[in-house]
Coordinates of C-alpha atoms in Angstrom, one line a residue:
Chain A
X978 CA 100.7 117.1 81.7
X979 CA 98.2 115.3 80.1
X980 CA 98.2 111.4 80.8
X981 CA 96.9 109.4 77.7
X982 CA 95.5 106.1 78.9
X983 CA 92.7 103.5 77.6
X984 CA 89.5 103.6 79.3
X985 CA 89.0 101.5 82.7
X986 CA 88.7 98.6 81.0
X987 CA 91.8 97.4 82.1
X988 CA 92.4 96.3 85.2
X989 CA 95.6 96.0 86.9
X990 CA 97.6 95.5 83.7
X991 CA 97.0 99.0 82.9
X992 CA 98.4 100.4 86.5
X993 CA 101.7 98.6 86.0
X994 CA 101.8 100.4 82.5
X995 CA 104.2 103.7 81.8
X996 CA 102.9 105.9 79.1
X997 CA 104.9 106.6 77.0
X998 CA 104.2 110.5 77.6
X999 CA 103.6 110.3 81.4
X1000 CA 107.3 110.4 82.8
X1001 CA 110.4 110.6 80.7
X1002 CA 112.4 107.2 80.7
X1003 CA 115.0 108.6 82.3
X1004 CA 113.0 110.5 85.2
X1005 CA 110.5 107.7 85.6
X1006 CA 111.9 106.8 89.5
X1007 CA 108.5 105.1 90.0
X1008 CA 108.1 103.8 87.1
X1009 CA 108.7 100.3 88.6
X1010 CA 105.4 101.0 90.6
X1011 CA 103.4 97.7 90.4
X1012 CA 100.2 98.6 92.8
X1013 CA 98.9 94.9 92.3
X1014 CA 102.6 93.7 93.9
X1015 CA 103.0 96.5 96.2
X1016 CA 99.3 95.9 97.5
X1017 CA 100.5 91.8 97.7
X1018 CA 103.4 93.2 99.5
X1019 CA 102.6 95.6 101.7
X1020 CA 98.6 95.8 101.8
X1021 CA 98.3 93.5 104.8
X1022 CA 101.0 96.2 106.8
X1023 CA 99.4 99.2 105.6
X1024 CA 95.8 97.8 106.4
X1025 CA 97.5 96.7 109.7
X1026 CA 98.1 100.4 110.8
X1027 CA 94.9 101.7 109.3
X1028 CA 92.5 99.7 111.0
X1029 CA 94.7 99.5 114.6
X1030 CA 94.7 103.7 114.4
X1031 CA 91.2 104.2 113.2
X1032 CA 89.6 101.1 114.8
X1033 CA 87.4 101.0 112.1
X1034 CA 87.6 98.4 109.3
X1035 CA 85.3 100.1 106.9
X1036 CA 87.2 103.2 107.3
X1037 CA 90.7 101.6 107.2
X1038 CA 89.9 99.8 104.0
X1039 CA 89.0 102.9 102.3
X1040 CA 91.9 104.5 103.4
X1041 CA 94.4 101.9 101.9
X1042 CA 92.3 102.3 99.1
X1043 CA 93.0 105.7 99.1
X1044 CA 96.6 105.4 99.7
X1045 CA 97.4 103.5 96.9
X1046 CA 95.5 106.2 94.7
X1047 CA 97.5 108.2 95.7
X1048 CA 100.2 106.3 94.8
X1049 CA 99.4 105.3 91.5
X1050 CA 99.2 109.5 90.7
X1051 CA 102.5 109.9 92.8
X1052 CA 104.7 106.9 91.0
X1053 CA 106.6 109.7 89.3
X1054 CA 107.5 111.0 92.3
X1055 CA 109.0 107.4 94.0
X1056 CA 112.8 107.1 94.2
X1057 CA 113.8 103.9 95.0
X1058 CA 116.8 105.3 95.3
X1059 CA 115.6 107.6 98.6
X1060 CA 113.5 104.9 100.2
X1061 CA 111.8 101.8 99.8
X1062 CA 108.6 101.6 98.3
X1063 CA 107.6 100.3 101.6
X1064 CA 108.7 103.5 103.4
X1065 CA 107.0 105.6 100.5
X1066 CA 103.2 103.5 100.9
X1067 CA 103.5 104.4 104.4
X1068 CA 104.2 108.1 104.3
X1069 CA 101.2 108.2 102.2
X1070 CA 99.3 106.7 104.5
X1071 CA 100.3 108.1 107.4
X1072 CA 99.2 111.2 105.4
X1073 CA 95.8 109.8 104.5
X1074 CA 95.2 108.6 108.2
X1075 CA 96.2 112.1 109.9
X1076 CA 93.6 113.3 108.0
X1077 CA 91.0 111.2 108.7
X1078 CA 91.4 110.9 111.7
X1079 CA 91.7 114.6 111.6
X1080 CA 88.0 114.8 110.2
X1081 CA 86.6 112.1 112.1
X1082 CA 87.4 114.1 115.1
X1083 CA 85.6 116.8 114.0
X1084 CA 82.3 114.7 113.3
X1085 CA 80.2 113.2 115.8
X1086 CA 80.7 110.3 116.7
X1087 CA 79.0 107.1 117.0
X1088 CA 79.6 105.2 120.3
X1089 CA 77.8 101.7 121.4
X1090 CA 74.8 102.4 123.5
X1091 CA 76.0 101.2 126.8
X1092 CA 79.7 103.0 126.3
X1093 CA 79.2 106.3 128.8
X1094 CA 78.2 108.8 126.6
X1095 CA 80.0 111.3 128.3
X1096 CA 83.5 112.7 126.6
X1097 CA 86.4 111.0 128.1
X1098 CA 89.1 113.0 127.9
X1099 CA 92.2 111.5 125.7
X1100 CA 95.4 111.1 127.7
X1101 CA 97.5 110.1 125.1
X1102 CA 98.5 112.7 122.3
X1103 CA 96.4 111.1 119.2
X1104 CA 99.1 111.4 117.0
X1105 CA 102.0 110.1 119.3
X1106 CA 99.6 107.1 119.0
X1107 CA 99.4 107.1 115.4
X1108 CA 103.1 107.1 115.4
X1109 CA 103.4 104.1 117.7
X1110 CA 100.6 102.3 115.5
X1111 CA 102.7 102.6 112.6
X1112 CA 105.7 101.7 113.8
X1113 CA 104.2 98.5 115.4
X1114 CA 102.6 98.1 111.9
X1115 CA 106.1 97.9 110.0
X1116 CA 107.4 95.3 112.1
X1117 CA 107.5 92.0 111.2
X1118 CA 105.3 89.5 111.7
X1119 CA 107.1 87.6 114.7
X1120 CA 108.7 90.6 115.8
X1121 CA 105.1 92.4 116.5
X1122 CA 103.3 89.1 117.6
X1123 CA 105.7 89.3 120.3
X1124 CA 105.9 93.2 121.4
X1125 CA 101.9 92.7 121.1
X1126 CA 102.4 89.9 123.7
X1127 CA 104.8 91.1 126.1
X1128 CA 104.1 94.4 126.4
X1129 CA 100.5 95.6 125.2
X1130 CA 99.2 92.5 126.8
X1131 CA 101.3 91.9 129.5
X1132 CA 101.8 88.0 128.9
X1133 CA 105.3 87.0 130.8
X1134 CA 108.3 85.8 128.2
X1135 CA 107.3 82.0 129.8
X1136 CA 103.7 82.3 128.8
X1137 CA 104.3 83.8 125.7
X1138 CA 107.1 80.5 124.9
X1139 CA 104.7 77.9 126.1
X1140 CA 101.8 79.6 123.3
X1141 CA 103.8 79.5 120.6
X1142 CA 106.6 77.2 121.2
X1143 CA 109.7 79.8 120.4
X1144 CA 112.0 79.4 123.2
X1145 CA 112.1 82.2 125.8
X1146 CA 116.2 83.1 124.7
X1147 CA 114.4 83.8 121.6
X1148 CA 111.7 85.9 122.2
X1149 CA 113.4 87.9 124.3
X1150 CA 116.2 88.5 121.9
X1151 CA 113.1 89.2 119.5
X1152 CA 111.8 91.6 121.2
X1153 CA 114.9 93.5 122.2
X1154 CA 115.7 93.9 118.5
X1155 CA 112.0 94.7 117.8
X1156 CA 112.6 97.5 120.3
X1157 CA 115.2 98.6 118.5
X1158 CA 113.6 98.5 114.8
X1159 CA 110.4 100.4 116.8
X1160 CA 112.7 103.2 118.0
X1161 CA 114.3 103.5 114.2
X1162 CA 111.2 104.0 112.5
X1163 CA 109.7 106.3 115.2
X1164 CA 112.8 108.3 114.2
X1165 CA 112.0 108.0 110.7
X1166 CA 108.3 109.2 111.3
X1167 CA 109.5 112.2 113.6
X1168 CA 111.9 113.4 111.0
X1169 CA 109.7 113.1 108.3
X1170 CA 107.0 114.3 110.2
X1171 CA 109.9 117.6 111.0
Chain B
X1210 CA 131.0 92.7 121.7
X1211 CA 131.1 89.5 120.8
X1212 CA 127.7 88.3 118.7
X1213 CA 126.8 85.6 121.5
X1214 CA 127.9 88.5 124.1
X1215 CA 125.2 91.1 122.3
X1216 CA 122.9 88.7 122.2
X1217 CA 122.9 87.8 125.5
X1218 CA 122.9 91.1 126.8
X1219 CA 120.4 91.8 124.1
X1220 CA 118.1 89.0 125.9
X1221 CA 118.8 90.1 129.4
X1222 CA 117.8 93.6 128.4
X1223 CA 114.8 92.7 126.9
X1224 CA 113.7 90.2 130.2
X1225 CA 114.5 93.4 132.2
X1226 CA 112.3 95.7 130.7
X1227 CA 109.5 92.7 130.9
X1228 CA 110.5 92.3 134.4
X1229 CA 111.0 89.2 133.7
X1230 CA 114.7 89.2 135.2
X1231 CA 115.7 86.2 137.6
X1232 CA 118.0 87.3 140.8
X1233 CA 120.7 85.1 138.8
X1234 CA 119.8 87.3 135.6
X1235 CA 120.1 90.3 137.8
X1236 CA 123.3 89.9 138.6
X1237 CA 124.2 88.6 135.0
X1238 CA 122.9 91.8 133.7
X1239 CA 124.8 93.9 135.8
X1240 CA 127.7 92.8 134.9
X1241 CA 127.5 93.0 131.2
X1242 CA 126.3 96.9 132.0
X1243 CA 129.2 97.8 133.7
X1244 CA 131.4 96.2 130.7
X1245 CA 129.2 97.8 128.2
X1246 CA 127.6 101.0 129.3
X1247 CA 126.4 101.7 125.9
X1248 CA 124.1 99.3 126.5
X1249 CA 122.6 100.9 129.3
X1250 CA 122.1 104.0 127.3
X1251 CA 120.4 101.9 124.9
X1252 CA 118.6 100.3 127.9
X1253 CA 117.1 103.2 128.8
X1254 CA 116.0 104.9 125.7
X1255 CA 114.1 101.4 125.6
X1256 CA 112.6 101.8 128.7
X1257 CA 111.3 105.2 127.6
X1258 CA 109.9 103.5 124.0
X1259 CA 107.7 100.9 126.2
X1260 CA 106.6 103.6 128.2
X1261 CA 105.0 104.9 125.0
X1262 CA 103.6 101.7 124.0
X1263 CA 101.0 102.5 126.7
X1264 CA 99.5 104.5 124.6
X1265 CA 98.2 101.4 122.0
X1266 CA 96.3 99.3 124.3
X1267 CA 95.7 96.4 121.8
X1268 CA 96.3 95.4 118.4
X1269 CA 94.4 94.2 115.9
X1270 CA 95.5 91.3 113.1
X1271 CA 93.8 92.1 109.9
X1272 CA 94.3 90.6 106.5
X1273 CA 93.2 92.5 103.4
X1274 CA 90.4 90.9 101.6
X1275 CA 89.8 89.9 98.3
X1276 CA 87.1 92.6 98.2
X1277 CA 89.6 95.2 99.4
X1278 CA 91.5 94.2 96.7
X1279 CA 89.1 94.5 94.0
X1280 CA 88.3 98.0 95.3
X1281 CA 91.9 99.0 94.6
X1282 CA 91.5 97.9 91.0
X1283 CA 88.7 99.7 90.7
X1284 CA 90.5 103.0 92.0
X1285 CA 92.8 102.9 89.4
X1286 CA 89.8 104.5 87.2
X1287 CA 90.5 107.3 89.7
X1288 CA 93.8 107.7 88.0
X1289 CA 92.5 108.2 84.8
X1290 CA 91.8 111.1 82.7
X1291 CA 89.0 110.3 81.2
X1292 CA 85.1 110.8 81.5
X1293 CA 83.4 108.9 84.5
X1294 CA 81.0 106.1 83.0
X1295 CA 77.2 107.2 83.1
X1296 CA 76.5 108.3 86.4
X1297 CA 75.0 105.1 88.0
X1298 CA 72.4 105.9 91.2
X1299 CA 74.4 106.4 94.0
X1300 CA 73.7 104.4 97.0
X1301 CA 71.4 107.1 98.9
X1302 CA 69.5 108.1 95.8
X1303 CA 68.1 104.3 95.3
X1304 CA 67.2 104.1 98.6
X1305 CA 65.3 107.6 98.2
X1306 CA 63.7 106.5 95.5
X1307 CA 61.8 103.5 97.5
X1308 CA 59.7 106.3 98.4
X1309 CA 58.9 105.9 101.9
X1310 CA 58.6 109.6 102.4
X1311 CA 62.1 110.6 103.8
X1312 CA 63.7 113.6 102.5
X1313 CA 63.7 114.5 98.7
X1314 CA 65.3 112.7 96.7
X1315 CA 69.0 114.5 95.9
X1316 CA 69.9 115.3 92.5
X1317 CA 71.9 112.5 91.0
X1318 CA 75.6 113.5 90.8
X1319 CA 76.1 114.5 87.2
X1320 CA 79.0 112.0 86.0
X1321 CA 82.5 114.0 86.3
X1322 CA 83.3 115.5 83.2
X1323 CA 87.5 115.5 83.8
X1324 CA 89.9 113.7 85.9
X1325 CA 89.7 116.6 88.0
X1326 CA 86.3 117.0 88.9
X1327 CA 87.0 112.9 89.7
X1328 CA 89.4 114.0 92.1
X1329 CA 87.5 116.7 93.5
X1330 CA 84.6 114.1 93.9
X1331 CA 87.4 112.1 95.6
X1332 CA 88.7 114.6 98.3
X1333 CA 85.3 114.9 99.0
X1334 CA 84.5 111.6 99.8
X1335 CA 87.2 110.9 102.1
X1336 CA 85.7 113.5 105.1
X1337 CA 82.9 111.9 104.4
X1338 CA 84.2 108.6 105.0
X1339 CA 85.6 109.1 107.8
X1340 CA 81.7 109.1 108.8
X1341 CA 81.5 105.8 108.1
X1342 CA 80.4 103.7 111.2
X1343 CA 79.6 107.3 112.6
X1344 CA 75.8 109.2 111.9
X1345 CA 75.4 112.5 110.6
X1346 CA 72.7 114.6 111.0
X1347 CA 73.4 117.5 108.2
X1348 CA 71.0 120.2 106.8
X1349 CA 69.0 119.5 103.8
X1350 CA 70.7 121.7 101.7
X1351 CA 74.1 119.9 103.0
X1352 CA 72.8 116.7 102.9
X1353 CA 71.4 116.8 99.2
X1354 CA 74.8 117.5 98.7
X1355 CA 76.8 115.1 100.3
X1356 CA 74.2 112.2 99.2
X1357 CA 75.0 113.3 95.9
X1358 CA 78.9 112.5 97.0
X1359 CA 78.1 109.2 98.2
X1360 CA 80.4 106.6 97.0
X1361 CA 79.1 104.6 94.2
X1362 CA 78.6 101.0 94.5
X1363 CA 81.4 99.1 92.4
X1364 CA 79.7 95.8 93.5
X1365 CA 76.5 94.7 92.0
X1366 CA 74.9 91.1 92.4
X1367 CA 71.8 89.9 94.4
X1368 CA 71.2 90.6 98.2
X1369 CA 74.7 88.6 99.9
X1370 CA 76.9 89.7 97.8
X1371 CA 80.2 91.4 99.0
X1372 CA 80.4 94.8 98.9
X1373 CA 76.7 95.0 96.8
X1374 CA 74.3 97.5 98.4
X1375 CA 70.6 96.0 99.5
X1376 CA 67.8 98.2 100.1
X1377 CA 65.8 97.1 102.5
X1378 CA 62.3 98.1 103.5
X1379 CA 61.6 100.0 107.3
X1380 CA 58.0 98.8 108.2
X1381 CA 55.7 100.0 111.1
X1382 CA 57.9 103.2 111.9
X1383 CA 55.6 105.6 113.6
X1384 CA 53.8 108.2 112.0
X1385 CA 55.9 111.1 110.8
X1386 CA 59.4 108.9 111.2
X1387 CA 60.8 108.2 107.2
X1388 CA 63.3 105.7 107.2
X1389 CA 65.2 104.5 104.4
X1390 CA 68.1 101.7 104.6
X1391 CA 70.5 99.5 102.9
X1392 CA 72.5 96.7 103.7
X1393 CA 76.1 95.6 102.6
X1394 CA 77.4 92.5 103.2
X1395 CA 81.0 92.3 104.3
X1396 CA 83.6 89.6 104.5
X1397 CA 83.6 90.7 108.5
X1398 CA 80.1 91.5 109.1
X1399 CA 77.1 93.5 107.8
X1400 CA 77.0 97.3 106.8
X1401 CA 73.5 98.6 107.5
X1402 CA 73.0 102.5 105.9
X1403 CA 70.6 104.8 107.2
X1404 CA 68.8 107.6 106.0
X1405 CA 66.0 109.1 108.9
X1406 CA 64.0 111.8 108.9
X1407 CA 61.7 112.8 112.1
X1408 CA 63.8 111.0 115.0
X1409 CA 62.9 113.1 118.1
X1410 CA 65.7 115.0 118.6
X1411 CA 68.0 114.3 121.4
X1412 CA 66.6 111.1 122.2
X1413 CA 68.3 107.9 121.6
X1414 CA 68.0 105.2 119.1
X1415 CA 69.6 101.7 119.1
X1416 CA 70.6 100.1 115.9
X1417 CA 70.3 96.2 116.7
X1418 CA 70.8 93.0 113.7
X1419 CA 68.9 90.1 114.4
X1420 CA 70.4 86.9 113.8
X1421 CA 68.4 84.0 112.4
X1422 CA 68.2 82.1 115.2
X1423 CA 67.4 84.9 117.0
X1424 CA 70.5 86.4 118.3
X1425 CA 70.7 90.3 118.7
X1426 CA 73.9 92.1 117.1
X1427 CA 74.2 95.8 118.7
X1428 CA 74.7 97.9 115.6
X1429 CA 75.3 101.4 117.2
X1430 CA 73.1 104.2 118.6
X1431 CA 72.0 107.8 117.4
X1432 CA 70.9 110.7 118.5
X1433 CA 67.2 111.9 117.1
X1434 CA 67.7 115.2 114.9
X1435 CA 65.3 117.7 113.6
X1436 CA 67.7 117.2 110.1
X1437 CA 68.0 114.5 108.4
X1438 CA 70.4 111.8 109.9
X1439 CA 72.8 109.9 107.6
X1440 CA 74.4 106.3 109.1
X1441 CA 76.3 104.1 108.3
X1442 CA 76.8 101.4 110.9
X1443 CA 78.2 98.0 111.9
X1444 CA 77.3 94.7 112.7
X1445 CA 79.6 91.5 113.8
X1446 CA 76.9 88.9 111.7
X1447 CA 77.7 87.7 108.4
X1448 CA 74.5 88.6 106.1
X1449 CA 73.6 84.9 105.6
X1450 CA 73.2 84.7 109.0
X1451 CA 70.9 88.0 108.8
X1452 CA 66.9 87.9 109.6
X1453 CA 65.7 91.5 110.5
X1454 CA 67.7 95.5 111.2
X1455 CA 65.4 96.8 114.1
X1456 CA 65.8 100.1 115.4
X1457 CA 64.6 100.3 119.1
X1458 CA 64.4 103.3 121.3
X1459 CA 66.4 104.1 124.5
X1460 CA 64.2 102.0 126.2
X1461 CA 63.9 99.1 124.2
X1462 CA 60.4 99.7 122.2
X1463 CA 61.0 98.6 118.4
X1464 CA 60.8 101.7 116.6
X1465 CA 61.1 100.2 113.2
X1466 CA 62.2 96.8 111.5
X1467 CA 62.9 95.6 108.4
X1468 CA 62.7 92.3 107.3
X1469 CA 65.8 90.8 104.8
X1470 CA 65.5 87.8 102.3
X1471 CA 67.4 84.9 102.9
X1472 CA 70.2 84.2 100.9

């Protein structure tokens, strides 16, 4: 199919356009696909779980970038109707991460000089991480900030209360329904992943 | 359950897998269990989910910038079929062209002639992306190629701007040693981009930013080569706070500096 469009001299405008000949009306799911929004939306997430997978900024920015590339060729293919757009963004980039971290792996690798420069053996499958990285990435704000606290850093609920004035009642309920969000999307990723 | 039931229990469980439980709590707990066992099911499959949290250690807040932004405007020319503009000089090739004796300069990437040969370029890029922060040492034949692949700078402007690339100027590099660099200033730091040729191989190299009042900034290390090594590494410095990029070897003996402008 071939996708009449002006030259790139139009900037976002032009990605929230339809062409005419691109996607009949009527089979135009994504069609609704506003990259400048969803990036508004959802860029801070996405960039979230790049970066906290990869550990590398440079290389978490471009894969964002990448994922919404590859959303802008893909609108056709979003159904609101399936998923949120949310859900979709991070499929794709779930995609886009797997596979660099897939290629990274297989390219040598830069370490600081006084890191051992010996392979240290990973003890945690990289892609069960991965999972868990996105998952803490689709949280919500609060709801992360406080899995972050209590259980990656270890701070105790009181700790945690006196840092950021919530009261402990609430973080804990917080967290326990964080848990629960976590466990849903991990279920979403696994099946997905199926 | 009652909501304020839930939500107690909901707490309790949560303090519990925190043990953050008091012996008052304990006993709370307990009891709402036995009342509502499919709690404890739930409990448990908890208990396994922070198990697995071990394997994220930390976690990073990041907010997109403005610059990350504009790059994803600028992909949308990705998404569109027509010709690429004139090939502009891609990064590597510029900094060949200083002419400090490094490896030939690549052929400039002829400009893609279809969306296709866009995308093509694209897939490409991303493996070689995922080098970024990492050095490469690739044969000439390979490397001609991939500098050829090397993403075009959508940033232009004077030395400190975001996301423009700076050659810089390696000075007092030992005989035989051709180093060519670049620097890119970033909202969180400074980029610096290598190109070496004559690195002894197996030995290793220290990347190091100098601060203007002096401070060092570890970069990153390498490995010498007896091919041509390709880096692109990272400094915690903003580039107005950027004097000198020194490379030093394992011992500490500047191999090469190069100076940067103010700005």
């Amino acid at each position: 199919m071939t996708i009449a469009m002006p030259r790139r001299t139009v900037g976002w405008g032009r990605m929230r356009e339809r062409p005419a000949d691109a996607v009949p009306a009527d089979a135009a799911a994504g069609a609704g696909f506003d990259a400048r929004e969803a990036f508004a939306a959802h860029g801070g997430a996405l960039l979230g779980f790049a970066v906290n997978a990869l550990q590398d900024r440079p290389l978490a920015e471009d894969c964002v970038q990448e994922t919404f590339l590859r959303a802008w060729r893909a609108r056709a293919s979003f159904d609101g109707a399936r998923g949120s757009e949310r859900t979709w963004l991070f499929a794709i980039a779930r995609r886009v991460v797997i596979d660099v971290h897939r290629a990274r792996a297989r390219t040598p690798r830069l370490v600081p000089h006084d890191e051992h420069p010996e392979p240290i053996a990973e003890t945690t499958d990289p892609l069960e991480r991965l999972g868990m990285v996105e998952a803490l990435a689709r949280l919500s704000a609060p709801q992360r900030e406080a899995i972050v606290a209590i259980h990656l850093h270890g701070v105790s609920y009181a700790e945690h209360a006196a840092a950021t004035g919530v009261a402990v009642g609430t973080l804990r309920t917080r967290v326990f329904y964080a848990l629960r969000a976590l466990r849903g999307i991990l279920d979403e990723v696994d099946t997905t992943d199926a | 359950m009652h909501d304020d039931t839930a939500d107690r229990h909901a707490e309790l469980v949560a303090a519990a897998l925190a043990g953050d439980l008091t012996a008052a709590e304990e006993a709370e707990l307990a009891a709402l269990d036995a009342a509502h066992p499919d709690m404890v099911a739930e409990r448990a499959e908890m208990e396994a989910l922070v198990a697995r949290l071990e394997g994220v250690d930390a976690w990073d807040d990041v907010q997109p910038s403005d610059e990350l932004a504009a790059r994803i405007a600028d992909a949308e020319a990705d998404g569109a079929p027509v010709p690429a503009p004139a090939a502009p000089a891609p990064v590597v090739s510029s900094v060949h062209d200083a002419g400090l004796g490094g490896a030939p300069a690549p052929a400039t990437a002829a400009a893609p002639a279809s969306l296709d040969a866009r995308r093509r370029r694209r897939r490409l890029l991303l493996p070689l992306a995922a080098g970024a922060a990492a050095c490469l040492a690739i044969g000439v034949g390979i490397g001609a190629a991939a500098f050829g692949e090397r993403p075009v700078p959508v940033v232009q402007g004077p030395p400190g701007t975001l996301g423009a690339v700076e050659d810089v100027a390696f000075v007092d590099a030992p005989a035989g040693l051709a180093i060519t660099g670049a620097l890119v200033a970033h909202t969180w730091g400074t980029e610096t981009v290598l190109t070496i040729d004559g690195l002894p191989t197996g030995e290793a190299f220290t990347v190091v930013v100098v601060g203007e009042d002096g401070t060092e900034y570890a970069s990153g290390a390498m490995l010498g080569s007896d091919v041509t090594i390709d880096c692109r590494l990272n400094a915690a410095v903003l580039r107005e706070d950027v004097a000198a990029v020194e490379i030093r070897a394992a011992s500490g003996a500047e191999i090469a500096h190069a100076d940067v402008v103010d700005v």
